[in-house]
Short mmCIF file of N, CA and C in Angstrom, two decimals:
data_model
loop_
_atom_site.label_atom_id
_atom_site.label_comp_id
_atom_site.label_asym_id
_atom_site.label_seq_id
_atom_site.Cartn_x
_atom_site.Cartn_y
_atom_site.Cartn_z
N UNK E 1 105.27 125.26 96.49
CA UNK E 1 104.42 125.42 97.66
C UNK E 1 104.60 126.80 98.27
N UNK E 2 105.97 127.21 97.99
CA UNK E 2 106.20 128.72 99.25
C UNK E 2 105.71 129.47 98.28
N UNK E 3 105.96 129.35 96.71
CA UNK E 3 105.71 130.57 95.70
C UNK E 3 103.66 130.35 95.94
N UNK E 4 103.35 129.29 96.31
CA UNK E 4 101.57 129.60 96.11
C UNK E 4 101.44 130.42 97.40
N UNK E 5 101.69 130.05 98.68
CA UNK E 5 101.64 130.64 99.94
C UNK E 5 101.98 131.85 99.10
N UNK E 6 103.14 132.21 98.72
CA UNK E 6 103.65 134.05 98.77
C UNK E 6 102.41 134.69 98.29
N UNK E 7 101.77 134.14 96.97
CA UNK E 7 100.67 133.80 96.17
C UNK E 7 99.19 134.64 96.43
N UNK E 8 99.11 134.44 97.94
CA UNK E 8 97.89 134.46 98.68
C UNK E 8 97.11 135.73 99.22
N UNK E 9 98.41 136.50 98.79
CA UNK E 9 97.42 137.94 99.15
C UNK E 9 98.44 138.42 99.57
N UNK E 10 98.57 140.16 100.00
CA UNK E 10 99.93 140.68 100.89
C UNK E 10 99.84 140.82 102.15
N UNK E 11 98.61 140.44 102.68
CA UNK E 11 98.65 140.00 104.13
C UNK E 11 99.39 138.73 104.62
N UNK E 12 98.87 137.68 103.86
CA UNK E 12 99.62 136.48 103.76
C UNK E 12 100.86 136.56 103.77
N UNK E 13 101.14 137.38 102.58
CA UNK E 13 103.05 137.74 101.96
C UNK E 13 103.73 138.18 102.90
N UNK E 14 102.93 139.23 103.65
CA UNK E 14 104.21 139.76 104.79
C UNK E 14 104.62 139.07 105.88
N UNK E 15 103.76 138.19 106.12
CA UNK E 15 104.05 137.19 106.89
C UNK E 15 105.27 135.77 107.15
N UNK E 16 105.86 135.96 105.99
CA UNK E 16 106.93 135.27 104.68
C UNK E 16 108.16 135.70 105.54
N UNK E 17 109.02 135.55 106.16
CA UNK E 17 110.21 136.15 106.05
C UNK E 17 111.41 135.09 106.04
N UNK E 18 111.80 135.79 104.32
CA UNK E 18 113.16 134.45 103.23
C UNK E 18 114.45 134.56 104.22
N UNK E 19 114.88 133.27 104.57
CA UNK E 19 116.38 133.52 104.72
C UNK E 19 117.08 132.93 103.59
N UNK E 20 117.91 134.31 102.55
CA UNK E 20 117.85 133.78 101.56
C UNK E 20 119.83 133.59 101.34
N UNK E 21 120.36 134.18 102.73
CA UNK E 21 121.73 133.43 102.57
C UNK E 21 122.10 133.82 104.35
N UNK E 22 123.83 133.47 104.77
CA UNK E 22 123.77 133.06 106.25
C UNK E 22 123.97 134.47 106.78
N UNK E 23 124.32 135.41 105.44
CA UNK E 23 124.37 137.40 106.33
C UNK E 23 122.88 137.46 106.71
N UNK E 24 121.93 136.61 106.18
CA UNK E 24 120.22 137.60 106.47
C UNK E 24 119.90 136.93 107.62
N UNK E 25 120.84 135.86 107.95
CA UNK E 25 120.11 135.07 108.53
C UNK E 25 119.74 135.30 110.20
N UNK E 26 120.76 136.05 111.17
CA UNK E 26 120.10 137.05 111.91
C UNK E 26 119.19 138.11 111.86
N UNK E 27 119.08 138.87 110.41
CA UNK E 27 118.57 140.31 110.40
C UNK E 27 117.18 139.34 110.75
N UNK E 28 117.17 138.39 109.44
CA UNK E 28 115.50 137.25 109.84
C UNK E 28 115.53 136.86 111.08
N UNK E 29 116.24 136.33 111.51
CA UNK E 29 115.70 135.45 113.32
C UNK E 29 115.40 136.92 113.91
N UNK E 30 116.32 138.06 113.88
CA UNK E 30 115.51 139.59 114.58
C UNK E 30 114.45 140.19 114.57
N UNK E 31 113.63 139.91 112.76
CA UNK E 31 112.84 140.70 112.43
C UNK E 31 111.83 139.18 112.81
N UNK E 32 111.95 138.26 113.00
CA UNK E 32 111.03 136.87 113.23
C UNK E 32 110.36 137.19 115.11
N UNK E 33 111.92 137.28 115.84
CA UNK E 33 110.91 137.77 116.94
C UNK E 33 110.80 138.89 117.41
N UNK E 34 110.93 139.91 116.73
CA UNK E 34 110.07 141.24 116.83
C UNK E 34 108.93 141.63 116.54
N UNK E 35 108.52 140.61 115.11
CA UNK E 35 107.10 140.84 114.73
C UNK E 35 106.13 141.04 115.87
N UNK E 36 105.23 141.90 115.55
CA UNK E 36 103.46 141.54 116.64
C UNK E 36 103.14 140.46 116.35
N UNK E 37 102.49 140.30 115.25
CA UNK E 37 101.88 138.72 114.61
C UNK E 37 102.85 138.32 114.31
N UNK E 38 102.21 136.72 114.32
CA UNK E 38 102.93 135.51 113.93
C UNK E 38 103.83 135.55 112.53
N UNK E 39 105.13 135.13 112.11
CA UNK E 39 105.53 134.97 111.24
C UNK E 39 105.70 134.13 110.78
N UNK E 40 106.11 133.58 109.35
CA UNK E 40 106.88 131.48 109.16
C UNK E 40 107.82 132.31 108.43
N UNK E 41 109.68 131.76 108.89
CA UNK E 41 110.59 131.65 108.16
C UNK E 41 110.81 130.57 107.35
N UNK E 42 111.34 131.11 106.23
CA UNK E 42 111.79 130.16 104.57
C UNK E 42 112.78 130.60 104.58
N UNK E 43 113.08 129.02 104.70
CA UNK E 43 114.80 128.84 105.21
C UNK E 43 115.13 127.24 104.40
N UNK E 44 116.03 127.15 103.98
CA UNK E 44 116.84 126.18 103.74
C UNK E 44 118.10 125.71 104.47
N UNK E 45 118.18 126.57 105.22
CA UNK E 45 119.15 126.14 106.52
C UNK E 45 119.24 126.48 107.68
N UNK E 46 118.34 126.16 108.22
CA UNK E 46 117.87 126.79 109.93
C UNK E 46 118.18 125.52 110.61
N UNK E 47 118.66 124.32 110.22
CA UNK E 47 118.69 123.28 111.63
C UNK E 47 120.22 123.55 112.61
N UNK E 48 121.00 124.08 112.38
CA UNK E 48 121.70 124.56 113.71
C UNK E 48 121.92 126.19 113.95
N UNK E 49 122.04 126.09 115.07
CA UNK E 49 122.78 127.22 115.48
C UNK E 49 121.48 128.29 115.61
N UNK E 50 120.45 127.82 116.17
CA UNK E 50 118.95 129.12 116.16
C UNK E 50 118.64 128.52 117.38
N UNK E 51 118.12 129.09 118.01
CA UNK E 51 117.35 129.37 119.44
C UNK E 51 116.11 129.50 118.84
N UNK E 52 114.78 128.92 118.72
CA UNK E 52 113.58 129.72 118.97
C UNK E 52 112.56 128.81 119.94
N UNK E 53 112.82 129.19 121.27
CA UNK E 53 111.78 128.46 121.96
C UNK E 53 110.39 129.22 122.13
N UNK E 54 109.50 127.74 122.50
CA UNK E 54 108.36 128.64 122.76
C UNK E 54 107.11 129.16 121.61
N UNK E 55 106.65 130.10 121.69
CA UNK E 55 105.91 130.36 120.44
C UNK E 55 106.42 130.87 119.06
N UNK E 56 108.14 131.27 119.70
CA UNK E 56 108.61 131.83 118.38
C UNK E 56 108.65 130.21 117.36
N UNK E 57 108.53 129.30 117.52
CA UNK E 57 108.52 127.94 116.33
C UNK E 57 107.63 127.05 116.91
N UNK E 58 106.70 127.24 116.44
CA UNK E 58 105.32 125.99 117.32
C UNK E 58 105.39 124.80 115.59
N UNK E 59 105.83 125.28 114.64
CA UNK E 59 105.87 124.17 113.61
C UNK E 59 107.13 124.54 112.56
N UNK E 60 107.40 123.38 112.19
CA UNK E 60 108.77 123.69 110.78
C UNK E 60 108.51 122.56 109.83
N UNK E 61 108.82 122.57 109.08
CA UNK E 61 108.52 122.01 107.64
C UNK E 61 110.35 121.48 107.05
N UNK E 62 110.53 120.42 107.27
CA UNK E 62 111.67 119.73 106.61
C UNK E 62 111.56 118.75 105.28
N UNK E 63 111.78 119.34 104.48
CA UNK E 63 111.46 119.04 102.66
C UNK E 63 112.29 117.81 102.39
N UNK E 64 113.54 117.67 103.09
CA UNK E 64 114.80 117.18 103.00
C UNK E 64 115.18 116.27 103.72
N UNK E 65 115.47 114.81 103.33
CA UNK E 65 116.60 114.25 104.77
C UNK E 65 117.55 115.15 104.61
N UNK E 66 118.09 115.58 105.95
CA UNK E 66 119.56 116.06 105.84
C UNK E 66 120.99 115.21 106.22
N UNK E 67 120.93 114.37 104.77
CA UNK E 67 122.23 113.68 104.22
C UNK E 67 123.15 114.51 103.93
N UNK E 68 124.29 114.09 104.71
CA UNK E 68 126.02 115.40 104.09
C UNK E 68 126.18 115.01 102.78
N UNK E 69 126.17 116.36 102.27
CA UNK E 69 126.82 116.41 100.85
C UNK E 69 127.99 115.46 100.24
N UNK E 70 127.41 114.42 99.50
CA UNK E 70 128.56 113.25 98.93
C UNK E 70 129.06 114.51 97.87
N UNK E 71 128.81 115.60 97.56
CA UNK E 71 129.71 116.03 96.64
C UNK E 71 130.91 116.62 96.95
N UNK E 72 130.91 116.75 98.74
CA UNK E 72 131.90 117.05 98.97
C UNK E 72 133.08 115.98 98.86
N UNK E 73 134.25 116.12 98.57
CA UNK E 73 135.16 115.20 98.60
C UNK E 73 135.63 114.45 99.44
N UNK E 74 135.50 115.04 100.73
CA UNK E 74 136.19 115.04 102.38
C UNK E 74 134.91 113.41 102.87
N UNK E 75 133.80 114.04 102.52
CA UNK E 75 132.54 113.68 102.97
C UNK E 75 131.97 112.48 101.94
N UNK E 76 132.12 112.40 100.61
CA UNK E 76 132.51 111.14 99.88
C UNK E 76 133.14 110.00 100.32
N UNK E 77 134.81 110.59 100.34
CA UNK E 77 135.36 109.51 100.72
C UNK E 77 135.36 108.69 102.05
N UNK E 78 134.99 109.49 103.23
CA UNK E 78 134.62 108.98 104.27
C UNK E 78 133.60 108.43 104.38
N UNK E 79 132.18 108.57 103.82
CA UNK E 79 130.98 107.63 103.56
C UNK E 79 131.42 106.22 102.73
N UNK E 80 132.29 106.27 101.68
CA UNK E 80 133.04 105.38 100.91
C UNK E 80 133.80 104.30 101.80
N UNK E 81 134.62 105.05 102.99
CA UNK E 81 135.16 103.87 103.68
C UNK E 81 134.30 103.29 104.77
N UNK E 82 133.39 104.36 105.38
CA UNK E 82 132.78 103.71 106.85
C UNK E 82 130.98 104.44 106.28
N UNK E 83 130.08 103.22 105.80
CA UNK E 83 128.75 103.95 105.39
C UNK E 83 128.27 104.08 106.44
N UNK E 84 128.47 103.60 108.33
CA UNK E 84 127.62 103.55 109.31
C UNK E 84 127.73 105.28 109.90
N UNK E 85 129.13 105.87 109.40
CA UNK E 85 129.68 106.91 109.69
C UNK E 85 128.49 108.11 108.61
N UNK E 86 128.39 107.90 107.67
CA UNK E 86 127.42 108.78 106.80
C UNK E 86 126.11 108.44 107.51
N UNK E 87 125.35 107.36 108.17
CA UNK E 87 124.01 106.96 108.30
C UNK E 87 124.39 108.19 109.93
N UNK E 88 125.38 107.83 110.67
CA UNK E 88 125.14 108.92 111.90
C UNK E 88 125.22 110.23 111.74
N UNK E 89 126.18 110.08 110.81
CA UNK E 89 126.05 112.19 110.33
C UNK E 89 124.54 112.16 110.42
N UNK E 90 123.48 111.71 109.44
CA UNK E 90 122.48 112.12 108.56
C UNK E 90 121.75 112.24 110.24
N UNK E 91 121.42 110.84 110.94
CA UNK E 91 120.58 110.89 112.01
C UNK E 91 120.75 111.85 112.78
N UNK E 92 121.93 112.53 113.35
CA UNK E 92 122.41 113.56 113.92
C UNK E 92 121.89 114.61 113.77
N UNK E 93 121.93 114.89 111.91
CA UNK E 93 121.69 115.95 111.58
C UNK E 93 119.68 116.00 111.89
N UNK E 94 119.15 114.95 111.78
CA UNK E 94 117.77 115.12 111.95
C UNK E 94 117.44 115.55 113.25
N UNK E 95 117.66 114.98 113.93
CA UNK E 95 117.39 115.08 115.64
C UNK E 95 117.50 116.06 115.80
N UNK E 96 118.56 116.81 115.67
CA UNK E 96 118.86 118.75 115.40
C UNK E 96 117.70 119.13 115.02
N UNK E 97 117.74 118.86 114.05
CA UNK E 97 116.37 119.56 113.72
C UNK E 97 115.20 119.93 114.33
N UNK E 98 115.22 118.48 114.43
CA UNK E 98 113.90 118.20 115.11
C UNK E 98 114.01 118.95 116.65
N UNK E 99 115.60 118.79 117.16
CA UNK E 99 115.13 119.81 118.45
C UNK E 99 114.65 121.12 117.92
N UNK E 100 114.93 121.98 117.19
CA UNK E 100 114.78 123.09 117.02
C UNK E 100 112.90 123.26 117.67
N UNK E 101 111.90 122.05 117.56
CA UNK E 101 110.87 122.99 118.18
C UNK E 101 110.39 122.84 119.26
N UNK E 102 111.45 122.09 119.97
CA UNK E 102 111.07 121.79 121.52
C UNK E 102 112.63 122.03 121.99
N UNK E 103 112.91 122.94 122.95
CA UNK E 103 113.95 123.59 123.31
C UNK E 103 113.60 123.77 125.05
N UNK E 104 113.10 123.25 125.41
CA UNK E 104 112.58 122.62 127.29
C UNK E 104 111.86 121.72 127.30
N UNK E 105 111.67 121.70 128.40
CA UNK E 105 110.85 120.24 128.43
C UNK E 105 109.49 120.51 128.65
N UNK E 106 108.81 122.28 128.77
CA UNK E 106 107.79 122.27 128.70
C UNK E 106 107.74 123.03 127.10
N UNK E 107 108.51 122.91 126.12
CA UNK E 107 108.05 123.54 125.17
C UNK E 107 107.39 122.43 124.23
N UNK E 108 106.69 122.59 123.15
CA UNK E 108 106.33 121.78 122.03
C UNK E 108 106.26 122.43 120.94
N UNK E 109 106.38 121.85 119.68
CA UNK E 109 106.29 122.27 118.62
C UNK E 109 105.99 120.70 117.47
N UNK E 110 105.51 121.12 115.91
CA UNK E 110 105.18 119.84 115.16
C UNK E 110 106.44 120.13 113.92
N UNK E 111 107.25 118.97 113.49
CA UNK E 111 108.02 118.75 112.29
C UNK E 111 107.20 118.13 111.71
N UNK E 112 107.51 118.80 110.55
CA UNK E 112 106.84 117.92 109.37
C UNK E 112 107.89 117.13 108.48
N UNK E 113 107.98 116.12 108.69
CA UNK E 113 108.81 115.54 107.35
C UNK E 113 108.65 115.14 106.00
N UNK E 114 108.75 115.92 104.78
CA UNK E 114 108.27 115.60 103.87
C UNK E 114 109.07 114.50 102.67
N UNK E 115 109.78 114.20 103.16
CA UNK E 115 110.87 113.57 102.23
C UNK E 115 110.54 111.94 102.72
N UNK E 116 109.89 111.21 101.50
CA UNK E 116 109.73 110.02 101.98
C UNK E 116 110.94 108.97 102.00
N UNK E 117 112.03 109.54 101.93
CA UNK E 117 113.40 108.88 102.04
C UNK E 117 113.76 108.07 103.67
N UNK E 118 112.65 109.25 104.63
CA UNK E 118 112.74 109.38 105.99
C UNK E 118 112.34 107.85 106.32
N UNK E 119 111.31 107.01 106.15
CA UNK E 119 111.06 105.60 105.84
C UNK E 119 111.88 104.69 105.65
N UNK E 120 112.73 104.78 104.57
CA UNK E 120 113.61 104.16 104.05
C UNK E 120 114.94 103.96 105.28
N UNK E 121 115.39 105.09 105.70
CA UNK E 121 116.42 105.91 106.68
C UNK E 121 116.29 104.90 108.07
N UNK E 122 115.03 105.17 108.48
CA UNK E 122 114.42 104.46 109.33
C UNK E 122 113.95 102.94 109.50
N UNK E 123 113.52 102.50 108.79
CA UNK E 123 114.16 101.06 108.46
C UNK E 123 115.58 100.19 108.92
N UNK E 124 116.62 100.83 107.96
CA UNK E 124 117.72 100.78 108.04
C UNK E 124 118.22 101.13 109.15
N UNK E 125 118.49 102.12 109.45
CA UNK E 125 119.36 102.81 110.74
C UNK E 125 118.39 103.50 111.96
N UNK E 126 117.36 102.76 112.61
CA UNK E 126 116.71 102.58 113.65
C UNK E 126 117.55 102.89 114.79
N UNK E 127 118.55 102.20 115.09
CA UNK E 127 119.03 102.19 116.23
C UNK E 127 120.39 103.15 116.06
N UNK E 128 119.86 104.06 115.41
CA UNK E 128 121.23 105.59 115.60
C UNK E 128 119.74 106.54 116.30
N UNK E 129 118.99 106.30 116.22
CA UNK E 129 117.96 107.39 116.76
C UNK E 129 117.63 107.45 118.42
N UNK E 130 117.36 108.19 118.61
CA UNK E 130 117.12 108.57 120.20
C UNK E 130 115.52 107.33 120.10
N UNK E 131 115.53 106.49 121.64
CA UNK E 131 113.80 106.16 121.71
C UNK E 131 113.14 107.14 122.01
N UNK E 132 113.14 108.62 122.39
CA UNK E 132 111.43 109.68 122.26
C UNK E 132 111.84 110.11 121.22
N UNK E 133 112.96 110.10 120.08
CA UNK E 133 112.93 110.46 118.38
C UNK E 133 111.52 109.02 117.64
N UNK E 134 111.98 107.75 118.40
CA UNK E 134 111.31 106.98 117.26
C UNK E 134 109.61 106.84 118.11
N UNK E 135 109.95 107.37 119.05
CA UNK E 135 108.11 107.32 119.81
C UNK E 135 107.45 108.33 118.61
N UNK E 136 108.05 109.41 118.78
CA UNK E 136 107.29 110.85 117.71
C UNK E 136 107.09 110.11 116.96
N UNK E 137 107.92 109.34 116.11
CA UNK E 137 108.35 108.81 114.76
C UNK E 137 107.42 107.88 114.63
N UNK E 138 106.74 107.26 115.42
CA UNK E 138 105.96 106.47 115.09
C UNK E 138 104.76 106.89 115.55
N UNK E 139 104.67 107.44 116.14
CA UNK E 139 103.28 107.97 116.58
C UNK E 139 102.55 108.76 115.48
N UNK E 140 103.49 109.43 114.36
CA UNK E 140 103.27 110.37 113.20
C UNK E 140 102.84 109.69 112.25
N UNK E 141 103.76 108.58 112.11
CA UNK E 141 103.52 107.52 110.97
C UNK E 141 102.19 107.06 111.40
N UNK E 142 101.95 106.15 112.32
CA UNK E 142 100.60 105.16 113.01
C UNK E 142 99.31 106.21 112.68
N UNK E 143 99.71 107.60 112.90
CA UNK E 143 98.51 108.61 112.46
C UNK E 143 98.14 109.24 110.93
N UNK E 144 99.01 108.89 110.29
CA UNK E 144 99.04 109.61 109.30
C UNK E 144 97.65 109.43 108.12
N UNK E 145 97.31 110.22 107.53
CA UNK E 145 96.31 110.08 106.35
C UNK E 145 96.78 108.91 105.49
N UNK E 146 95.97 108.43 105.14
CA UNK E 146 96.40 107.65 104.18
C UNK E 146 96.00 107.90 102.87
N UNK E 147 97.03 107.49 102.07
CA UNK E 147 96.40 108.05 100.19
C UNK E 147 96.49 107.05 99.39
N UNK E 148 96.90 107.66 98.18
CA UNK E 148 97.03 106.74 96.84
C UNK E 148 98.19 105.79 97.18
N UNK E 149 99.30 106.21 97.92
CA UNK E 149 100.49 105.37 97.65
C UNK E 149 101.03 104.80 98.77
N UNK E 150 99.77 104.88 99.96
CA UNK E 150 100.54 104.12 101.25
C UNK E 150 99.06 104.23 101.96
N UNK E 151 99.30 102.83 102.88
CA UNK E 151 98.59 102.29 103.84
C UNK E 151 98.75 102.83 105.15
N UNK E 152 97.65 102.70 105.58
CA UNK E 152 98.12 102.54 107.67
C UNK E 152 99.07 101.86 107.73
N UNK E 153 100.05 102.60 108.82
CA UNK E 153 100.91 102.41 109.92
C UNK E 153 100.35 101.68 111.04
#
């Protein structure tokens, strides 16, 4: 999807700015709100530790539940003894996220969740989520297009 976007012309392209490890990852949040025009950062790890209120993030795109790494060992074995302990990491880690595009109470911004795992997550562990996390949450779902592989909400 980012390689067709890059794809699109070099007007389009410059508009692109990769965070492609955690040294760029200020020079990008600097050169993100310095731009004149609008930019979208491509990022694989922007849910903590960023400030962008306001118009600097009116939308973000999350590909991923963000489940802690079972490959870590630390993070294995502790999902291994307590799984309610891995289901709050993960919810934790979403909500983060998801603050990232509303940072006041007059700001707004849209997440996209693309990982249909998020369903599944939700089902299950409902009640680790904030109630204005599962209002969005359902208000997204109840709206959503419908296709080949799912019905109205």
């Amino acid at each position: 999807l980012v390689a067709d976007l890059a794809g699109r012309g070099p007007a389009f392209s410059r508009r692109l700015i990769w965070v492609e490890s955690a040294q760029a990852k200020t020079r990008a949040l600097d050169q993100h709100r310095a731009a004149a025009t609008p930019t979208v950062l491509v990022s694989p790890s922007l849910r903590e530790g960023v400030d962008l209120p306001d118009d600097f993030l009116r939308f973000q795109v999350v590909t991923k539940m963000p489940y802690p790494d079972l490959g870590d060992p630390w993070t294995a074995a502790r999902q291994s003894r307590d799984p309610r302990w891995y289901a709050l990491e993960t919810a934790k880690a979403l909500v983060q996220a998801y603050g990232r595009s509303c940072r006041h109470a007059d700001d707004h911004g849209v997440t996209y969740l693309l990982d249909g795992q998020f369903e599944r997550f939700l089902a299950h562990y409902r009640a680790l989520l904030p109630a204005w996390f599962l209002d969005a949450a359902h208000s997204a779902l109840r709206t959503r297009l419908p296709d080949a592989s799912s019905e109205w909400c």
